[in-house]
Short mmCIF file of C-alpha atoms and ligand atoms in Angstrom, two decimals:
data_model
loop_
_atom_site.label_atom_id
_atom_site.label_comp_id
_atom_site.label_asym_id
_atom_site.label_seq_id
_atom_site.Cartn_x
_atom_site.Cartn_y
_atom_site.Cartn_z
CA MET A 1 -1.09 80.89 137.43
CA CYS A 2 -2.68 77.32 138.02
CA LEU A 3 -6.12 77.33 137.85
CA SER A 4 -8.28 74.42 139.40
CA LEU A 5 -10.58 72.31 137.62
CA ASP A 6 -13.27 73.96 139.81
CA ALA A 7 -12.41 77.59 138.75
CA LEU A 8 -11.95 76.54 135.18
CA LEU A 9 -15.52 74.83 134.99
CA THR A 10 -17.11 77.64 137.09
CA ASP A 11 -15.71 80.51 134.73
CA TRP A 12 -16.72 78.53 131.72
CA ASN A 13 -20.62 78.37 131.63
CA GLY A 14 -20.87 75.99 128.82
CA GLU A 15 -22.68 72.71 128.43
CA THR A 16 -20.71 69.60 128.14
CA LEU A 17 -17.00 68.83 128.62
CA VAL A 18 -15.74 65.24 127.70
CA VAL A 19 -12.35 64.20 128.98
CA ARG A 20 -10.86 61.18 127.44
CA ARG A 21 -7.46 59.60 128.32
CA ASP A 22 -5.94 58.11 125.26
CA ALA A 23 -3.74 55.10 126.89
CA PRO A 24 -1.84 54.05 123.87
CA SER A 25 -0.37 57.47 122.99
CA GLY A 26 -0.51 58.96 126.56
CA ALA A 27 -2.41 62.12 124.98
CA TRP A 28 -5.37 63.71 126.87
CA ILE A 29 -8.61 64.58 124.78
CA PHE A 30 -10.84 67.29 125.74
CA VAL A 31 -13.82 68.00 123.82
CA ALA A 32 -15.72 71.21 124.91
CA VAL A 33 -19.30 71.69 123.81
CA HIS A 34 -20.02 75.45 124.97
CA SER A 35 -23.14 75.99 123.58
CA THR A 36 -25.77 74.44 121.27
CA GLN A 37 -28.40 77.27 121.57
CA LEU A 38 -28.04 78.23 117.97
CA GLY A 39 -27.53 74.72 116.70
CA PRO A 40 -25.10 71.70 117.13
CA SER A 41 -21.63 72.64 117.91
CA ALA A 42 -18.65 72.97 115.80
CA GLY A 43 -15.12 74.08 116.23
CA GLY A 44 -11.47 73.20 115.30
CA THR A 45 -9.41 70.34 116.77
CA ARG A 46 -6.14 71.80 118.22
CA MET A 47 -3.25 69.40 118.64
CA LYS A 48 -0.41 70.25 120.70
CA THR A 49 1.90 69.64 123.70
CA TYR A 50 0.80 71.90 126.68
CA GLY A 51 2.76 72.58 129.75
CA ARG A 52 0.27 71.31 132.10
CA LEU A 53 -3.08 69.32 131.84
CA GLU A 54 -5.07 72.45 133.25
CA ASP A 55 -3.51 74.53 130.36
CA ALA A 56 -4.87 71.97 127.87
CA ALA A 57 -8.20 72.22 129.29
CA GLN A 58 -8.32 75.65 129.73
CA ASP A 59 -7.51 76.24 126.02
CA ALA A 60 -10.22 73.80 124.87
CA LEU A 61 -12.85 75.56 127.41
CA ARG A 62 -12.12 79.18 126.28
CA LEU A 63 -11.75 78.37 122.57
CA SER A 64 -15.10 76.62 122.58
CA ALA A 65 -16.60 80.00 124.33
CA ALA A 66 -14.93 81.94 121.49
CA MET A 67 -16.71 79.73 118.77
CA THR A 68 -20.14 80.43 120.25
CA LEU A 69 -19.39 84.24 119.75
CA LYS A 70 -18.11 83.57 116.32
CA PHE A 71 -21.01 81.80 115.16
CA ALA A 72 -23.55 84.14 117.06
CA VAL A 73 -22.28 87.33 115.56
CA PRO A 74 -23.13 86.63 112.02
CA ARG A 75 -26.07 84.51 113.09
CA ILE A 76 -24.95 81.11 111.80
CA ALA A 77 -27.14 78.32 113.24
CA ARG A 78 -24.18 76.50 114.76
CA GLY A 79 -23.06 76.44 118.49
CA GLY A 80 -19.61 76.72 119.83
CA GLY A 81 -17.42 73.72 120.64
CA LYS A 82 -13.86 72.83 120.38
CA ALA A 83 -11.27 69.96 120.81
CA VAL A 84 -7.86 69.87 122.20
CA ILE A 85 -5.65 66.92 121.99
CA HIS A 86 -2.77 67.45 124.49
CA ILE A 87 0.05 64.94 123.21
CA PRO A 88 2.82 64.36 125.55
CA ALA A 89 5.26 64.78 122.54
CA ALA A 90 5.60 65.03 119.01
CA LEU A 91 4.06 61.44 117.71
CA ALA A 92 5.46 59.29 114.79
CA PRO A 93 3.12 59.10 112.02
CA GLU A 94 1.47 55.80 112.89
CA GLU A 95 0.90 56.88 116.61
CA ARG A 96 -0.53 60.08 115.39
CA ARG A 97 -3.00 58.16 113.08
CA GLY A 98 -3.76 56.02 116.00
CA VAL A 99 -4.78 58.92 118.21
CA LEU A 100 -6.84 60.65 115.40
CA LEU A 101 -8.91 57.72 114.55
CA ARG A 102 -9.64 57.06 118.40
CA TYR A 103 -10.42 60.63 118.80
CA GLY A 104 -12.74 60.30 115.68
CA ALA A 105 -14.39 57.45 117.24
CA LEU A 106 -15.18 59.60 120.30
CA VAL A 107 -16.38 62.56 118.07
CA GLN A 108 -18.84 60.03 116.32
CA SER A 109 -20.10 58.86 119.81
CA LEU A 110 -21.25 62.16 120.58
CA GLY A 111 -23.85 61.72 117.77
CA GLY A 112 -23.48 65.10 116.09
CA GLN A 113 -23.60 67.36 119.23
CA PHE A 114 -20.18 68.33 118.02
CA SER A 115 -18.57 68.65 114.60
CA THR A 116 -14.94 69.36 113.90
CA GLY A 117 -12.45 70.99 111.49
CA PRO A 118 -8.66 72.10 111.31
CA ASP A 119 -7.27 74.20 114.02
CA VAL A 120 -3.57 74.73 115.03
CA GLY A 121 -1.61 71.53 114.92
CA THR A 122 -4.13 69.69 112.45
CA SER A 123 -4.36 69.88 108.68
CA ALA A 124 -7.00 68.96 106.00
CA ASP A 125 -5.03 65.44 105.86
CA ASP A 126 -5.79 65.01 109.36
CA MET A 127 -9.38 65.55 108.79
CA ASN A 128 -9.40 62.82 106.36
CA VAL A 129 -8.04 60.41 109.01
CA ILE A 130 -10.50 61.78 111.64
CA ALA A 131 -13.29 61.16 109.12
CA GLU A 132 -12.58 57.63 108.89
CA THR A 133 -14.15 57.20 112.17
CA ALA A 134 -16.08 60.44 112.74
CA ALA A 135 -17.92 60.92 109.34
CA PRO A 136 -20.13 62.80 108.78
CA TYR A 137 -18.95 65.08 111.75
CA VAL A 138 -16.05 66.45 110.01
CA PHE A 139 -15.25 69.50 107.93
CA GLY A 140 -12.12 70.56 105.90
CA ARG A 141 -11.08 67.20 104.58
CA THR A 142 -8.97 67.53 101.21
CA PRO A 143 -10.63 68.05 98.00
CA SER A 144 -9.41 64.56 96.85
CA ALA A 145 -11.26 62.97 99.96
CA GLY A 146 -14.44 65.02 98.97
CA GLY A 147 -13.96 67.92 101.21
CA ALA A 148 -13.54 71.73 100.81
CA GLY A 149 -9.75 71.84 101.51
CA ALA A 150 -7.83 73.90 104.19
CA SER A 151 -9.68 76.40 106.17
CA GLY A 152 -6.88 78.79 106.33
CA PRO A 153 -7.43 80.99 103.13
CA ALA A 154 -11.11 81.57 103.98
CA THR A 155 -10.29 82.70 107.33
CA ALA A 156 -7.52 84.83 105.94
CA LEU A 157 -10.07 86.48 103.78
CA GLY A 158 -12.11 87.56 106.67
CA VAL A 159 -9.36 88.82 108.41
CA PHE A 160 -8.24 90.81 105.20
CA THR A 161 -11.81 92.13 104.90
CA GLY A 162 -11.61 93.27 108.64
CA ILE A 163 -8.38 95.11 107.86
CA GLU A 164 -9.95 97.02 105.15
CA VAL A 165 -12.87 97.94 107.58
CA ALA A 166 -10.65 98.85 110.51
CA CYS A 167 -8.53 101.19 107.74
CA GLU A 168 -11.92 102.60 106.62
CA ARG A 169 -12.61 103.69 110.23
CA VAL A 170 -9.08 104.82 111.12
CA PHE A 171 -7.88 106.48 107.85
CA GLY A 172 -11.04 107.11 105.74
CA THR A 173 -10.37 104.60 103.08
CA ALA A 174 -10.46 100.88 103.02
CA SER A 175 -7.71 100.89 100.47
CA LEU A 176 -4.75 99.03 101.62
CA ALA A 177 -2.10 100.28 99.19
CA GLY A 178 0.96 101.31 100.91
CA ARG A 179 -0.35 100.41 104.31
CA ARG A 180 2.07 98.66 106.59
CA VAL A 181 0.73 95.38 108.16
CA LEU A 182 2.62 93.46 110.63
CA VAL A 183 1.51 89.73 110.69
CA GLN A 184 2.38 87.69 113.74
CA GLY A 185 2.63 84.13 113.09
CA MET A 186 2.91 82.76 109.60
CA GLY A 187 0.92 79.61 109.88
CA SER A 188 -1.99 78.75 107.42
CA VAL A 189 -3.83 81.94 108.00
CA GLY A 190 -0.95 84.25 108.57
CA THR A 191 0.77 83.02 105.27
CA ALA A 192 -2.45 83.33 103.13
CA LEU A 193 -3.22 86.75 104.88
CA ALA A 194 0.35 88.05 103.95
CA VAL A 195 -0.11 87.15 100.16
CA ARG A 196 -3.51 88.95 100.03
CA LEU A 197 -2.27 92.10 101.73
CA ASP A 198 0.59 92.17 99.22
CA ALA A 199 -1.72 91.93 96.17
CA ALA A 200 -3.63 94.78 97.43
CA GLY A 201 -0.48 96.79 97.78
CA ALA A 202 0.42 96.66 101.17
CA GLU A 203 3.77 96.38 102.83
CA VAL A 204 4.20 93.36 104.69
CA LEU A 205 6.10 92.60 107.82
CA TYR A 206 5.98 89.42 109.71
CA HIS A 207 7.32 87.29 112.70
CA ASP A 208 7.16 83.86 113.54
CA THR A 209 8.64 81.80 116.59
CA ASP A 210 8.97 78.85 114.59
CA GLU A 211 12.18 78.44 112.43
CA ALA A 212 10.38 76.26 109.97
CA ALA A 213 7.40 78.75 109.40
CA VAL A 214 10.21 81.62 109.02
CA ALA A 215 12.03 79.34 106.48
CA ALA A 216 8.83 78.98 104.64
CA ALA A 217 8.15 82.58 104.53
CA ARG A 218 11.26 83.40 102.82
CA ASP A 219 9.47 81.99 99.81
CA LEU A 220 7.27 85.30 100.00
CA PRO A 221 9.95 87.73 98.51
CA PHE A 222 7.75 90.56 99.36
CA ALA A 223 7.47 89.99 103.27
CA THR A 224 10.13 91.29 105.56
CA PHE A 225 11.04 89.48 108.77
CA VAL A 226 10.76 91.23 112.01
CA PRO A 227 12.95 89.85 114.93
CA ALA A 228 11.18 88.80 118.29
CA ASP A 229 12.20 91.67 120.24
CA ALA A 230 10.59 94.10 117.69
CA VAL A 231 7.20 92.43 117.10
CA TYR A 232 5.60 94.79 119.33
CA GLY A 233 7.42 98.07 118.83
CA THR A 234 7.85 98.15 115.37
CA ALA A 235 5.90 100.86 113.51
CA CYS A 236 2.99 99.81 111.47
CA ASP A 237 -0.68 100.79 110.51
CA VAL A 238 -2.11 97.37 111.57
CA PHE A 239 -0.80 94.77 113.74
CA ALA A 240 -2.26 91.46 112.92
CA PRO A 241 -1.99 88.43 115.40
CA CYS A 242 -2.27 85.50 113.73
CA ALA A 243 -0.42 83.05 116.06
CA LEU A 244 -1.54 81.63 119.51
CA GLY A 245 -3.75 83.61 121.80
CA GLY A 246 -2.92 85.86 124.65
CA THR A 247 -0.65 88.16 122.84
CA LEU A 248 -2.43 91.30 123.69
CA ASN A 249 -1.67 91.91 127.15
CA ALA A 250 -0.58 94.19 129.89
CA ALA A 251 3.09 93.87 128.70
CA SER A 252 2.66 93.96 124.99
CA ILE A 253 -0.10 96.67 124.52
CA PRO A 254 1.91 99.56 126.05
CA ARG A 255 4.56 98.87 123.33
CA LEU A 256 2.32 98.64 120.27
CA ASN A 257 3.03 101.16 117.69
CA CYS A 258 -0.03 100.84 115.34
CA ARG A 259 -3.43 102.47 114.83
CA ALA A 260 -5.31 99.12 114.61
CA VAL A 261 -5.13 95.46 115.75
CA VAL A 262 -7.03 93.07 113.45
CA GLY A 263 -5.82 89.30 113.20
CA GLY A 264 -6.75 85.80 112.87
CA ALA A 265 -5.67 84.21 116.22
CA ASN A 266 -8.36 82.96 118.68
CA ASN A 267 -8.51 84.57 122.19
CA GLN A 268 -5.96 87.49 121.42
CA LEU A 269 -6.78 89.50 124.54
CA GLY A 270 -4.87 88.03 127.52
CA ALA A 271 -7.60 89.46 129.87
CA PRO A 272 -10.78 91.20 129.51
CA ASP A 273 -9.23 94.38 130.61
CA ASP A 274 -6.88 94.38 127.77
CA ALA A 275 -9.75 95.65 125.45
CA GLU A 276 -9.88 98.81 127.65
CA ARG A 277 -6.05 99.14 127.49
CA LEU A 278 -6.08 99.05 123.96
CA ARG A 279 -8.83 101.67 123.69
CA ALA A 280 -7.01 103.83 126.14
CA ARG A 281 -4.03 104.00 124.13
CA GLY A 282 -6.07 104.74 120.90
CA ILE A 283 -5.87 101.56 119.18
CA LEU A 284 -8.80 100.34 117.35
CA TYR A 285 -9.23 96.53 118.04
CA ALA A 286 -11.35 94.13 115.85
CA PRO A 287 -12.58 91.58 118.05
CA ASP A 288 -11.04 88.31 117.07
CA TYR A 289 -14.14 86.11 116.67
CA VAL A 290 -15.68 88.89 114.44
CA VAL A 291 -13.09 88.70 111.88
CA ASN A 292 -11.73 85.00 111.98
CA VAL A 293 -15.03 83.31 111.38
CA GLY A 294 -14.06 82.88 107.62
CA GLY A 295 -12.85 79.08 107.80
CA ALA A 296 -15.78 78.15 110.04
CA MET A 297 -18.23 79.91 107.76
CA ALA A 298 -16.97 78.99 104.44
CA ILE A 299 -15.96 75.25 104.93
CA PRO A 300 -19.38 74.03 106.22
CA GLY A 301 -21.07 76.26 103.75
CA MET A 302 -19.38 74.56 100.80
CA GLU A 303 -19.35 71.04 102.38
CA GLN A 304 -22.94 71.19 103.66
CA ASP A 305 -24.94 74.01 102.05
CA GLY A 306 -23.73 73.60 98.53
CA TRP A 307 -21.92 76.89 98.20
CA SER A 308 -19.46 77.26 95.28
CA LEU A 309 -15.99 79.01 96.43
CA GLU A 310 -17.36 82.29 94.91
CA GLU A 311 -20.31 82.22 97.23
CA ALA A 312 -18.38 81.12 100.31
CA ASP A 313 -15.83 84.13 99.77
CA GLU A 314 -18.73 86.48 99.24
CA ALA A 315 -20.46 85.18 102.27
CA VAL A 316 -17.26 85.69 104.32
CA ARG A 317 -16.62 89.30 102.88
CA ASP A 318 -20.14 90.44 103.33
CA ARG A 319 -20.71 89.12 106.74
CA VAL A 320 -17.39 90.02 108.28
CA ARG A 321 -17.95 93.59 106.68
CA ALA A 322 -21.15 94.12 108.04
CA ALA A 323 -20.71 92.63 111.44
CA LEU A 324 -17.32 94.67 111.97
CA ARG A 325 -19.01 98.02 110.90
CA GLN A 326 -21.85 97.45 113.21
CA VAL A 327 -19.44 96.51 116.15
CA PHE A 328 -17.24 99.76 115.60
CA GLU A 329 -20.56 101.98 115.25
CA ASP A 330 -22.15 100.51 118.46
CA ALA A 331 -18.84 100.95 120.43
CA GLU A 332 -18.74 104.45 119.54
CA SER A 333 -22.33 105.33 120.06
CA SER A 334 -22.35 103.43 123.17
CA GLY A 335 -18.99 104.57 124.54
CA THR A 336 -17.64 101.27 124.83
CA THR A 337 -14.79 98.96 123.53
CA PRO A 338 -15.33 96.87 120.17
CA GLU A 339 -14.99 93.84 122.47
CA THR A 340 -17.91 94.90 124.59
CA ALA A 341 -20.08 95.98 121.85
CA ALA A 342 -19.40 92.43 119.97
CA ARG A 343 -20.17 90.39 122.96
CA ARG A 344 -23.63 92.41 123.28
CA LEU A 345 -24.47 91.60 119.48
CA ALA A 346 -23.69 88.07 120.15
CA ALA A 347 -25.78 87.96 123.36
CA THR A 348 -28.64 89.59 121.45
CA HIS A 349 -28.33 87.17 118.74
CA LEU A 350 -28.27 84.24 121.23
CA ALA A 351 -31.04 85.65 123.25
CA GLY A 352 -33.16 85.88 120.02
CA ALA A 353 -32.87 82.19 119.29
CA GLY A 354 -34.40 81.14 122.60
CA SER A 355 -33.88 82.01 126.25
CA PRO A 356 -30.97 84.51 126.87
CA GLN A 357 -27.83 82.84 127.50
CA GLU A 358 -25.08 84.20 130.25
CA THR A 359 -27.55 85.47 132.64
CA ASP A 360 -27.21 83.79 136.16
CA ALA A 361 -30.85 82.24 135.98
CA THR A 362 -30.07 80.20 132.71
CA ARG A 363 -26.41 79.67 133.84
CA SER A 364 -26.68 75.69 133.65
CA MET A 365 -23.82 73.70 133.27
CA THR A 366 -23.27 69.98 133.12
CA ALA A 367 -20.01 68.70 133.15
CA GLN A 368 -20.02 65.23 131.92
CA THR A 369 -16.30 63.60 132.36
CA ARG A 370 -15.39 60.45 130.70
CA ASN A 371 -12.17 58.51 131.45
CA GLY A 372 -12.32 55.78 129.10
CA HIS A 373 -10.22 53.61 127.07
CA PRO A 374 -10.80 52.96 123.27
N1 LIG B 1 -9.91 76.62 113.41
C1 LIG B 1 -11.37 77.04 112.99
C2 LIG B 1 -11.68 78.44 113.73
O1 LIG B 1 -11.15 78.40 115.15
C3 LIG B 1 -12.42 76.09 113.30
C4 LIG B 1 -13.08 75.42 112.01
C5 LIG B 1 -12.53 75.40 110.79
C6 LIG B 1 -14.60 74.91 112.24
C7 LIG B 1 -13.26 74.80 109.79
C8 LIG B 1 -14.93 74.32 111.01
C9 LIG B 1 -14.50 74.31 109.78
O2 LIG B 1 -12.71 79.10 113.56
#
């Protein structure tokens, strides 16, 4: 389905979209500021090759909206934003560095309206490069460059906590000893999650579509590889999507053989109806943005608010646990899905900050489009 720019922007209800063509590399850069209602926006920088330009724009827009929900649920004083760098093909190191520096200058030009961190396709080393031109609006540089390092482990800690809360609800105990968890996607979050699950006594299964990621996962002797055609059908207690979005959909949900879905990927539901589809199958779904806030909470907390690693871990654990318990309780008491309950919770927190968002009266959107050269 090819969505028009009109449909994409109309569905989005965000604040600002900046579009930059990076002529030297042929990349397109999208910076989407969805909301600054709770504070200046923040969100990762995703760098990859999309099929079409619309797909890249759509990813930036949807991911920025997810960041707004992510910060609103635990009442973090930040707004939702996201950047997508759509590269025509894999870039040579010098070309890549050039794009990141020019992208950093674009972030800098936004004057703090948007701060960024790592996401799919970018690392702490990339944040060091972006910071050369975008400082101070960059989170997650390497420790040697003065940053708090990779965000994957903190995100994994929140997802792990979410799995405990889901197990507590489904099985009556939060203990993961002997629980079987299937991790879909062994990137920075999936891998850190697998290690934590193993340490807690869980049985870990995994899949990744990328050969290099599978080769790296072989270093984890406790984890069992599951082939692509068995990812959804394999019996497990918890299915943990930690790859790209949209893996929970009309085709995959009927095949799931698990009691709960709790993972780190952003935008796991292919469509809004998929939350109801999961509920109809008796599968407890932890909304992605409720449990994957760890990196976006811990890294800025350590870099800006002076948290120690222990304080950051404690904040992630406590806030994910409290939020997810509340979401599950609200969903049950109001007879709705956890996704709907979580959106209501976020809307309440956003409304408390000022005028309510997402009502037609306040639905103002200014799309600012730039097509410039560095
Ligand atoms: N990739 C993170 C997310 O989706 C974004 C992030 C990481 C933002 C670290 C700030 C700091 O939540």
